[in-house]
Short mmCIF file of C-alpha atoms and ligand atoms in Angstrom, two decimals:
data_model
loop_
_atom_site.label_atom_id
_atom_site.label_comp_id
_atom_site.label_asym_id
_atom_site.label_seq_id
_atom_site.Cartn_x
_atom_site.Cartn_y
_atom_site.Cartn_z
CA UNK A 1 -30.34 36.57 28.54
CA UNK A 2 -32.49 36.29 31.60
CA UNK A 3 -35.61 36.62 32.59
CA UNK A 4 -34.94 38.07 35.66
CA UNK A 5 -38.45 38.11 37.05
CA UNK A 6 -40.20 35.26 38.36
CA UNK A 7 -43.05 35.14 36.20
CA UNK A 8 -42.13 31.85 34.32
CA UNK A 9 -45.55 32.25 32.13
CA UNK A 10 -45.37 35.82 31.17
CA UNK A 11 -43.24 36.84 28.13
CA UNK A 12 -41.63 40.06 26.66
CA UNK A 13 -45.10 41.33 24.52
CA UNK A 14 -44.71 40.95 20.71
CA UNK A 15 -45.64 43.30 18.92
CA UNK A 16 -49.03 41.58 17.26
CA UNK A 17 -49.52 44.28 14.19
CA UNK A 18 -49.58 42.26 10.28
CA UNK A 19 -45.99 41.99 9.18
CA UNK A 20 -44.60 44.61 6.69
CA UNK A 21 -42.18 43.44 4.31
CA UNK A 22 -38.52 42.13 5.96
CA UNK A 23 -35.75 44.81 4.91
CA UNK A 24 -35.63 43.99 0.83
CA UNK A 25 -31.50 43.00 1.78
CA UNK A 26 -32.27 40.34 4.24
CA UNK A 27 -30.75 36.83 3.67
CA UNK A 28 -32.90 33.99 3.15
CA UNK A 29 -30.86 31.00 3.84
CA UNK A 30 -30.76 27.56 5.36
CA UNK A 31 -28.50 25.55 7.00
CA UNK A 32 -26.42 22.34 7.58
CA UNK A 33 -23.27 20.96 8.47
CA UNK A 34 -20.27 18.94 6.92
CA UNK A 35 -20.68 15.78 8.98
CA UNK A 36 -24.44 15.79 9.02
CA UNK A 37 -25.01 15.65 5.27
CA UNK A 38 -21.83 14.75 3.24
CA UNK A 39 -21.22 11.95 3.63
CA UNK A 40 -18.51 10.59 1.39
CA UNK A 41 -16.16 9.86 4.65
CA UNK A 42 -13.38 8.23 3.31
CA UNK A 43 -13.23 9.51 -0.32
CA UNK A 44 -10.60 11.64 -1.49
CA UNK A 45 -7.96 11.88 0.86
CA UNK A 46 -10.19 12.85 3.81
CA UNK A 47 -9.43 12.23 7.20
CA UNK A 48 -10.86 10.66 10.13
CA UNK A 49 -12.54 12.87 13.02
CA UNK A 50 -14.08 12.61 16.32
CA UNK A 51 -17.69 12.07 14.96
CA UNK A 52 -16.50 9.29 12.54
CA UNK A 53 -14.80 7.38 15.88
CA UNK A 54 -17.59 8.53 17.98
CA UNK A 55 -20.55 7.29 15.95
CA UNK A 56 -18.62 3.36 14.88
CA UNK A 57 -18.48 3.28 18.86
CA UNK A 58 -21.40 1.05 19.53
CA UNK A 59 -24.38 2.85 21.89
CA UNK A 60 -23.18 6.23 21.23
CA UNK A 61 -25.45 7.05 18.35
CA UNK A 62 -29.04 6.21 18.44
CA UNK A 63 -29.75 3.09 15.84
CA UNK A 64 -25.81 2.81 15.42
CA UNK A 65 -26.24 5.09 12.68
CA UNK A 66 -23.12 7.16 11.40
CA UNK A 67 -22.18 9.93 8.73
CA UNK A 68 -20.66 7.78 6.71
CA UNK A 69 -22.53 7.92 3.86
CA UNK A 70 -25.15 11.22 5.49
CA UNK A 71 -27.84 12.42 2.56
CA UNK A 72 -24.39 12.27 0.31
CA UNK A 73 -24.19 15.57 -0.48
CA UNK A 74 -20.78 15.20 -1.39
CA UNK A 75 -21.94 14.05 -4.73
CA UNK A 76 -25.20 15.37 -5.08
CA UNK A 77 -24.08 18.77 -4.40
CA UNK A 78 -25.35 20.44 -7.80
CA UNK A 79 -28.51 18.63 -7.36
CA UNK A 80 -29.17 20.19 -3.66
CA UNK A 81 -28.01 23.93 -4.90
CA UNK A 82 -30.78 23.84 -7.83
CA UNK A 83 -32.84 22.88 -5.29
CA UNK A 84 -32.30 25.88 -3.26
CA UNK A 85 -32.07 27.82 -6.08
CA UNK A 86 -35.90 26.64 -6.87
CA UNK A 87 -36.73 27.64 -3.30
CA UNK A 88 -35.64 31.11 -3.97
CA UNK A 89 -32.76 30.46 -0.95
CA UNK A 90 -30.05 33.85 -1.48
CA UNK A 91 -27.79 32.34 0.77
CA UNK A 92 -26.74 28.64 2.13
CA UNK A 93 -25.21 27.91 5.63
CA UNK A 94 -22.88 25.22 5.00
CA UNK A 95 -19.48 24.04 7.20
CA UNK A 96 -16.06 22.84 6.09
CA UNK A 97 -15.08 19.68 6.81
CA UNK A 98 -11.48 20.21 8.75
CA UNK A 99 -10.57 16.52 8.25
CA UNK A 100 -11.51 16.78 4.76
CA UNK A 101 -9.25 19.81 3.79
CA UNK A 102 -6.07 18.88 6.36
CA UNK A 103 -6.95 15.09 7.23
CA UNK A 104 -4.05 14.63 10.14
CA UNK A 105 -5.50 18.54 11.78
CA UNK A 106 -1.64 19.71 10.69
CA UNK A 107 0.83 19.11 8.19
CA UNK A 108 -0.08 19.19 4.33
CA UNK A 109 -3.42 20.09 2.57
CA UNK A 110 -5.61 18.00 0.63
CA UNK A 111 -6.10 19.83 -2.49
CA UNK A 112 -9.07 17.48 -3.48
CA UNK A 113 -11.38 18.33 -0.34
CA UNK A 114 -10.43 21.77 -0.29
CA UNK A 115 -11.83 21.24 -4.38
CA UNK A 116 -14.83 19.92 -3.38
CA UNK A 117 -15.43 23.62 -1.26
CA UNK A 118 -14.38 25.10 -4.19
CA UNK A 119 -16.98 23.67 -6.88
CA UNK A 120 -19.70 24.08 -3.85
CA UNK A 121 -19.12 27.65 -3.80
CA UNK A 122 -18.50 28.24 -7.57
CA UNK A 123 -21.98 26.28 -8.08
CA UNK A 124 -23.91 28.39 -5.44
CA UNK A 125 -22.54 31.77 -6.88
CA UNK A 126 -23.07 30.36 -10.49
CA UNK A 127 -27.21 30.21 -8.62
CA UNK A 128 -27.20 33.53 -7.24
CA UNK A 129 -26.76 32.38 -3.76
CA UNK A 130 -24.45 33.60 -0.83
CA UNK A 131 -22.15 30.82 0.31
CA UNK A 132 -22.04 31.15 4.18
CA UNK A 133 -19.34 28.81 5.64
CA UNK A 134 -18.26 28.16 9.08
CA UNK A 135 -15.56 26.91 9.64
CA UNK A 136 -15.85 24.28 12.52
CA UNK A 137 -19.22 22.45 12.84
CA UNK A 138 -17.92 19.91 15.41
CA UNK A 139 -15.94 17.43 13.18
CA UNK A 140 -12.28 17.87 15.04
CA UNK A 141 -9.80 15.69 13.01
CA UNK A 142 -8.81 12.39 15.13
CA UNK A 143 -5.68 13.09 15.14
CA UNK A 144 -5.85 16.36 17.02
CA UNK A 145 -8.31 14.78 19.98
CA UNK A 146 -5.30 12.20 19.69
CA UNK A 147 -2.98 15.17 20.62
CA UNK A 148 -5.54 16.30 23.70
CA UNK A 149 -8.14 18.11 21.98
CA UNK A 150 -9.77 21.14 23.10
CA UNK A 151 -8.63 21.09 26.17
CA UNK A 152 -5.71 22.03 24.99
CA UNK A 153 -4.34 24.75 24.04
CA UNK A 154 -2.58 23.68 21.36
CA UNK A 155 -5.65 22.88 19.19
CA UNK A 156 -6.70 26.66 19.19
CA UNK A 157 -3.49 27.51 17.21
CA UNK A 158 -3.90 24.37 14.92
CA UNK A 159 -7.74 25.87 14.26
CA UNK A 160 -6.36 29.46 13.13
CA UNK A 161 -4.00 27.74 10.77
CA UNK A 162 -6.67 25.79 9.02
CA UNK A 163 -8.84 28.50 8.97
CA UNK A 164 -6.18 30.30 7.08
CA UNK A 165 -5.84 27.69 4.66
CA UNK A 166 -9.44 27.59 3.77
CA UNK A 167 -9.28 31.28 3.47
CA UNK A 168 -6.64 31.28 0.98
CA UNK A 169 -8.76 28.13 -1.10
CA UNK A 170 -11.91 30.38 -1.36
CA UNK A 171 -11.35 33.94 0.34
CA UNK A 172 -11.51 35.26 -3.38
CA UNK A 173 -15.23 34.15 -3.19
CA UNK A 174 -16.64 33.97 -0.02
CA UNK A 175 -17.96 37.14 1.31
CA UNK A 176 -19.04 35.90 4.97
CA UNK A 177 -17.14 33.58 7.63
CA UNK A 178 -18.02 31.62 10.16
CA UNK A 179 -15.40 30.62 12.63
CA UNK A 180 -17.45 27.94 15.00
CA UNK A 181 -20.86 26.95 15.79
CA UNK A 182 -22.06 26.41 19.16
CA UNK A 183 -19.02 25.87 20.99
CA UNK A 184 -20.88 25.18 24.21
CA UNK A 185 -21.81 22.10 22.42
CA UNK A 186 -18.20 21.38 21.66
CA UNK A 187 -17.31 21.84 25.30
CA UNK A 188 -19.89 20.60 27.38
CA UNK A 189 -21.73 18.33 25.25
CA UNK A 190 -18.27 16.71 23.96
CA UNK A 191 -16.28 16.89 26.87
CA UNK A 192 -18.41 17.43 29.98
CA UNK A 193 -21.80 15.00 29.38
CA UNK A 194 -19.89 13.45 26.73
CA UNK A 195 -23.43 12.75 24.73
CA UNK A 196 -21.30 14.24 21.57
CA UNK A 197 -17.74 13.77 20.33
CA UNK A 198 -15.25 12.71 21.79
CA UNK A 199 -17.44 11.73 24.46
CA UNK A 200 -15.37 12.37 27.16
CA UNK A 201 -16.69 13.16 30.63
CA UNK A 202 -14.61 15.37 32.20
CA UNK A 203 -16.16 19.01 33.42
CA UNK A 204 -12.74 20.19 34.09
CA UNK A 205 -11.70 19.48 30.12
CA UNK A 206 -14.85 21.12 29.26
CA UNK A 207 -14.02 24.24 30.89
CA UNK A 208 -10.53 24.43 29.71
CA UNK A 209 -11.79 23.54 25.88
CA UNK A 210 -14.77 26.32 26.20
CA UNK A 211 -11.56 28.79 26.77
CA UNK A 212 -9.81 27.13 24.03
CA UNK A 213 -12.84 27.41 21.40
CA UNK A 214 -13.54 31.02 22.06
CA UNK A 215 -9.30 31.80 21.83
CA UNK A 216 -9.79 29.39 18.18
CA UNK A 217 -12.08 32.20 17.20
CA UNK A 218 -10.30 35.02 17.59
CA UNK A 219 -7.21 34.13 16.77
CA UNK A 220 -8.86 33.15 13.44
CA UNK A 221 -11.10 36.29 13.48
CA UNK A 222 -7.38 38.14 13.27
CA UNK A 223 -6.14 36.28 11.01
CA UNK A 224 -8.84 36.87 8.47
CA UNK A 225 -8.94 40.45 8.96
CA UNK A 226 -5.06 40.82 8.35
CA UNK A 227 -5.71 38.79 4.92
CA UNK A 228 -8.75 40.59 3.29
CA UNK A 229 -10.42 43.15 5.81
CA UNK A 230 -13.57 43.50 3.49
CA UNK A 231 -15.21 39.98 4.31
CA UNK A 232 -17.43 39.75 7.37
CA UNK A 233 -16.28 37.54 10.54
CA UNK A 234 -18.16 35.53 13.33
CA UNK A 235 -19.38 33.04 15.21
CA UNK A 236 -22.62 31.00 15.75
CA UNK A 237 -23.99 30.62 19.33
CA UNK A 238 -26.78 28.56 20.69
CA UNK A 239 -28.69 31.20 22.88
CA UNK A 240 -31.04 30.61 25.48
CA UNK A 241 -33.68 32.65 27.62
CA UNK A 242 -33.56 31.45 30.65
CA UNK A 243 -36.56 31.75 33.39
CA UNK A 244 -36.94 30.51 37.03
CA UNK A 245 -39.61 28.25 38.10
CA UNK A 246 -40.75 30.21 41.01
CA UNK A 247 -40.04 33.52 42.38
CA UNK A 248 -37.37 31.96 44.98
CA UNK A 249 -34.51 33.41 45.77
CA UNK A 250 -32.85 29.53 45.02
CA UNK A 251 -34.28 29.91 41.56
CA UNK A 252 -33.33 33.24 40.73
CA UNK A 253 -29.46 31.96 41.65
CA UNK A 254 -30.51 29.04 39.23
CA UNK A 255 -31.10 31.63 36.24
CA UNK A 256 -27.84 33.75 37.01
CA UNK A 257 -26.36 30.48 36.37
CA UNK A 258 -27.57 28.85 33.47
CA UNK A 259 -27.48 32.09 31.92
CA UNK A 260 -23.98 32.51 32.83
CA UNK A 261 -22.57 28.98 31.75
CA UNK A 262 -24.71 29.00 28.49
CA UNK A 263 -24.93 32.50 27.14
CA UNK A 264 -22.35 34.81 29.26
CA UNK A 265 -19.73 32.74 29.28
CA UNK A 266 -19.56 33.26 25.39
CA UNK A 267 -21.16 36.70 25.02
CA UNK A 268 -19.26 38.43 27.43
CA UNK A 269 -15.31 37.70 26.24
CA UNK A 270 -16.24 38.27 22.47
CA UNK A 271 -18.25 41.58 22.66
CA UNK A 272 -17.23 42.85 25.96
CA UNK A 273 -13.62 41.49 26.40
CA UNK A 274 -14.08 39.84 29.65
CA UNK A 275 -15.68 36.93 31.19
CA UNK A 276 -18.08 37.56 33.42
CA UNK A 277 -16.88 37.59 37.59
CA UNK A 278 -19.75 35.81 39.01
CA UNK A 279 -19.50 32.81 36.35
CA UNK A 280 -15.77 32.53 37.08
CA UNK A 281 -16.05 32.26 40.89
CA UNK A 282 -18.63 29.42 40.60
CA UNK A 283 -16.32 27.92 37.71
CA UNK A 284 -13.79 28.19 40.53
CA UNK A 285 -15.09 26.62 42.99
CA UNK A 286 -15.13 23.00 40.98
CA UNK A 287 -11.91 23.73 38.66
CA UNK A 288 -8.66 24.99 37.79
CA UNK A 289 -8.82 28.19 35.89
CA UNK A 290 -4.77 28.12 35.35
CA UNK A 291 -5.09 27.78 31.73
CA UNK A 292 -6.69 31.15 31.00
CA UNK A 293 -3.64 33.65 30.22
CA UNK A 294 -2.79 37.15 30.04
CA UNK A 295 -3.59 38.87 26.65
CA UNK A 296 -6.33 35.85 25.80
CA UNK A 297 -9.61 38.14 26.08
CA UNK A 298 -7.80 40.93 23.92
CA UNK A 299 -7.70 38.38 21.38
CA UNK A 300 -10.88 36.35 22.06
CA UNK A 301 -12.70 39.88 21.59
CA UNK A 302 -10.95 40.63 18.14
CA UNK A 303 -13.73 42.46 16.84
CA UNK A 304 -17.15 40.45 14.75
CA UNK A 305 -18.98 41.92 11.83
CA UNK A 306 -21.73 39.83 12.84
CA UNK A 307 -23.42 37.53 15.50
CA UNK A 308 -25.29 34.40 14.47
CA UNK A 309 -27.67 33.16 16.66
CA UNK A 310 -29.26 29.18 17.05
CA UNK A 311 -32.16 29.65 18.82
CA UNK A 312 -34.15 26.44 19.39
CA UNK A 313 -35.98 26.98 23.07
CA UNK A 314 -35.84 28.72 26.27
CA UNK A 315 -34.72 27.02 29.69
CA UNK A 316 -36.68 26.95 33.37
CA UNK A 317 -34.76 26.48 36.12
CA UNK A 318 -34.98 25.46 39.39
CA UNK A 319 -32.20 26.04 42.00
CA UNK A 320 -34.68 24.16 44.83
CA UNK A 321 -34.24 20.41 45.88
CA UNK A 322 -35.55 17.94 43.97
CA UNK A 323 -34.51 15.08 40.98
CA UNK A 324 -31.78 16.61 38.46
CA UNK A 325 -32.86 14.89 35.04
CA UNK A 326 -30.33 16.75 32.67
CA UNK A 327 -26.41 15.76 32.64
CA UNK A 328 -25.11 17.77 35.72
CA UNK A 329 -21.84 17.56 34.09
CA UNK A 330 -22.71 20.03 31.65
CA UNK A 331 -22.96 22.54 34.32
CA UNK A 332 -19.71 22.68 36.50
CA UNK A 333 -19.94 24.41 39.63
CA UNK A 334 -24.04 24.49 39.29
CA UNK A 335 -24.99 20.62 39.32
CA UNK A 336 -27.62 21.01 41.46
CA UNK A 337 -29.59 22.96 39.29
CA UNK A 338 -32.56 21.46 37.76
CA UNK A 339 -34.28 22.31 34.26
CA UNK A 340 -38.26 22.17 34.73
CA UNK A 341 -40.54 21.80 32.05
CA UNK A 342 -42.70 25.13 30.90
CA UNK A 343 -46.00 23.43 30.13
CA UNK A 344 -45.72 24.37 26.44
CA UNK A 345 -46.08 22.35 23.42
CA UNK A 346 -42.64 20.37 22.17
CA UNK A 347 -41.35 19.00 19.18
CA UNK A 348 -40.33 15.56 18.58
CA UNK A 349 -36.38 16.74 20.04
CA UNK A 350 -39.08 17.13 23.60
CA UNK A 351 -38.03 21.02 23.04
CA UNK A 352 -40.25 23.54 24.23
CA UNK A 353 -41.58 25.22 21.37
CA UNK A 354 -41.20 28.99 22.52
CA UNK A 355 -40.80 31.64 19.69
CA UNK A 356 -41.18 34.63 22.34
CA UNK A 357 -37.74 33.22 23.39
CA UNK A 358 -36.44 34.24 20.17
CA UNK A 359 -37.66 37.41 20.53
CA UNK A 360 -35.96 37.72 24.03
CA UNK A 361 -32.95 36.69 22.94
CA UNK A 362 -32.57 39.36 20.25
CA UNK A 363 -34.03 42.22 21.66
CA UNK A 364 -31.70 41.37 24.95
CA UNK A 365 -28.35 41.46 22.89
CA UNK A 366 -29.43 44.77 21.47
CA UNK A 367 -29.78 46.24 24.55
CA UNK A 368 -27.51 45.22 26.69
CA UNK A 369 -24.32 44.47 24.54
CA UNK A 370 -22.46 46.64 21.73
CA UNK A 371 -24.01 44.72 19.07
CA UNK A 372 -22.67 43.63 15.41
CA UNK A 373 -25.34 43.18 12.56
CA UNK A 374 -27.16 39.89 13.75
CA UNK A 375 -28.37 36.83 11.64
CA UNK A 376 -30.61 33.66 13.05
CA UNK A 377 -28.44 31.18 11.84
CA UNK A 378 -30.21 28.12 13.11
CA UNK A 379 -33.67 27.93 13.98
CA UNK A 380 -36.14 24.92 13.41
CA UNK A 381 -37.95 22.19 14.08
CA UNK A 382 -37.84 18.12 13.87
CA UNK A 383 -41.39 16.69 13.52
CA UNK A 384 -42.64 12.81 12.76
CA UNK A 385 -42.72 13.61 8.75
CA UNK A 386 -44.51 11.04 6.76
CA UNK A 387 -44.05 10.54 3.30
CA UNK A 388 -47.94 10.38 1.92
CA UNK A 389 -49.01 8.28 -0.89
CA UNK A 390 -49.01 11.07 -3.14
CA UNK A 391 -45.50 11.72 -2.36
CA UNK A 392 -46.22 15.06 -0.41
CA UNK A 393 -45.32 15.74 3.29
CA UNK A 394 -47.65 17.66 4.86
CA UNK A 395 -45.84 19.16 7.62
CA UNK A 396 -48.04 21.90 8.87
CA UNK A 397 -46.55 22.22 12.27
CA UNK A 398 -43.03 22.82 10.92
CA UNK A 399 -44.99 25.85 8.92
CA UNK A 400 -46.53 26.73 12.05
CA UNK A 401 -43.68 26.91 13.96
CA UNK A 402 -41.46 28.90 11.21
CA UNK A 403 -44.17 31.20 10.88
CA UNK A 404 -44.12 31.94 14.75
CA UNK A 405 -40.31 32.52 14.90
CA UNK A 406 -40.39 34.53 11.37
CA UNK A 407 -42.91 36.99 13.08
CA UNK A 408 -40.94 37.02 16.61
CA UNK A 409 -37.57 37.80 14.31
CA UNK A 410 -39.77 40.63 12.44
CA UNK A 411 -40.85 42.09 15.88
CA UNK A 412 -37.69 42.14 16.97
CA UNK A 413 -36.60 43.99 13.83
CA UNK A 414 -39.19 46.49 14.45
CA UNK A 415 -38.14 47.48 17.84
CA UNK A 416 -34.56 48.38 16.11
CA UNK A 417 -32.60 45.03 16.39
CA UNK A 418 -30.19 44.95 13.55
CA UNK A 419 -31.30 41.26 12.59
CA UNK A 420 -29.96 40.76 8.46
CA UNK A 421 -31.13 37.32 8.23
CA UNK A 422 -32.37 34.00 9.05
CA UNK A 423 -31.45 30.96 8.20
CA UNK A 424 -33.97 27.64 8.65
CA UNK A 425 -32.54 24.79 10.25
CA UNK A 426 -32.42 22.91 8.16
CA UNK A 427 -32.29 22.45 4.17
CA UNK A 428 -32.25 18.71 4.35
CA UNK A 429 -33.20 15.63 6.66
CA UNK A 430 -29.65 14.64 8.03
CA UNK A 431 -27.67 13.13 11.05
CA UNK A 432 -29.31 14.62 14.18
CA UNK A 433 -25.64 13.58 15.90
CA UNK A 434 -26.53 11.28 18.89
CA UNK A 435 -30.42 10.87 17.84
CA UNK A 436 -28.84 9.54 14.24
CA UNK A 437 -31.27 9.59 11.66
CA UNK A 438 -34.65 9.34 13.93
CA UNK A 439 -35.11 12.97 13.67
CA UNK A 440 -36.25 14.89 10.87
CA UNK A 441 -35.21 18.86 10.80
CA UNK A 442 -34.94 19.49 7.02
CA UNK A 443 -37.45 21.72 4.70
CA UNK A 444 -36.77 18.68 2.36
CA UNK A 445 -37.65 15.37 3.03
CA UNK A 446 -34.43 12.89 2.36
CA UNK A 447 -35.67 9.36 1.67
CA UNK A 448 -32.49 8.15 2.75
CA UNK A 449 -32.38 4.62 1.09
CA UNK A 450 -32.79 6.05 -2.01
CA UNK A 451 -31.34 9.60 -1.07
CA UNK A 452 -34.30 11.12 -2.95
CA UNK A 453 -35.14 14.64 -1.79
CA UNK A 454 -38.69 15.51 -1.85
CA UNK A 455 -39.49 19.17 -0.63
CA UNK A 456 -41.76 19.57 2.32
CA UNK A 457 -45.04 21.54 2.13
CA UNK A 458 -42.59 24.03 4.38
CA UNK A 459 -39.88 23.85 1.72
CA UNK A 460 -42.92 25.59 -0.61
CA UNK A 461 -43.86 27.72 2.29
CA UNK A 462 -41.16 29.39 2.77
CA UNK A 463 -40.28 29.83 -0.86
CA UNK A 464 -43.44 31.76 -0.66
CA UNK A 465 -42.45 33.64 1.83
CA UNK A 466 -38.98 34.65 0.49
CA UNK A 467 -40.63 35.06 -2.85
CA UNK A 468 -42.64 37.87 -0.97
CA UNK A 469 -40.32 39.31 1.19
CA UNK A 470 -42.34 38.49 3.98
CA UNK A 471 -44.87 36.39 6.08
CA UNK A 472 -48.89 36.18 4.80
C1 FCB B 1 -27.60 22.38 16.82
C2 FCB B 1 -26.58 22.22 15.52
C3 FCB B 1 -27.00 21.74 14.35
C4 FCB B 1 -27.97 20.75 14.38
C5 FCB B 1 -29.29 21.62 14.95
C6 FCB B 1 -30.88 20.75 15.84
O1 FCB B 1 -27.45 22.51 17.92
O2 FCB B 1 -25.63 23.52 15.56
O3 FCB B 1 -26.40 20.99 13.79
O4 FCB B 1 -28.10 19.42 15.31
O5 FCB B 1 -28.73 21.63 17.02
#
């Protein structure tokens, strides 16, 4: 996803004709993840996950927030499905909690945990909403972490077993399976910078984790295909266009490095069956790569039927000397690279808003890879939403954000990109990982003390887009 030319503020031109409708079978969804919404952390036999341990460790999550209760979807799923139906969603992306269905990570399954997902899936199907589960959205069973976690190869095999167990319970009703959400974050935020669970700061462990996550994905894809060939299998990656700050050779090299670690380290093995040579060479300067075994890449490249793209922002980078503000542990072998502002308005996450970047990612995938059908499985923004006295949330900035990114998505479709769906992040305000409940990404406002759900203006705007099948 590189913008190789040194033109930091120029963009790939997005055609700006008025949008004709999206394809009739386009998936219009919204997304959540188990630890961020379910709550019920100790109910019905659920085991602890690394996020329970991490969030209960003082100083790890803003405000000391935890996902113990979250937005209580475990108990409120029926109402939430009704809400989705009222908005006209045609698909719901949620994740399955590994410690809820296999509390110790291995060993016996927990039928009461599986029953929750059976009920949720049935409720969705009854409302005409396609269930779109992700098998792993970061909540590793604590017992698996205690046995070494993602830096250990065994974890990949435990994941494949868990994937089959869930498939056996839901495979008759679920048509699309996503293995992992954003393995980059699991590996490099979880084991590199430590800002996410399990909070380790060990670049070597992060690199090993990235490989074992990819292996876990490939093993699960193979296992699910052998069980039921007619369903879709894929993965959701967080992809970023990367631009140089200036034309300098050092900045272009910084682009190559960050694009390599962030995008190509995952895309190339999955879609091309090999790691990028330049990335391996950079990493080898810093870490031992002996954990990559013969045959692993063939497993990782098990054909996928779809690819999910989570898109939030562009990266502008420089390799010239200056203060490094990002956690260098996230970029083993490229610790000197600086992330620089691009001068665009930001959300309250401090992520610059750049819808052209979404177009570039989609277009680049189609151009550079044998590209399966694509789905935007996350895109959205946090703003300082306020519930007004008249009971509304006037989130005009979010509407503008979604409108711009949907226009970019449509522009990609017009250039021939096989984009089949869009899932807004998120359906509901929820537990935003290390930021706790401070950052609201929902289409629906949640009054956390009462758990009352109030659709924001953006929710009704999105409902209108879905009804019309396109943008105004
Ligand atoms: C993504 C995560 C998702 C959410 C958004 C804002 O990286 O997949 O759970 O936190 O960021």
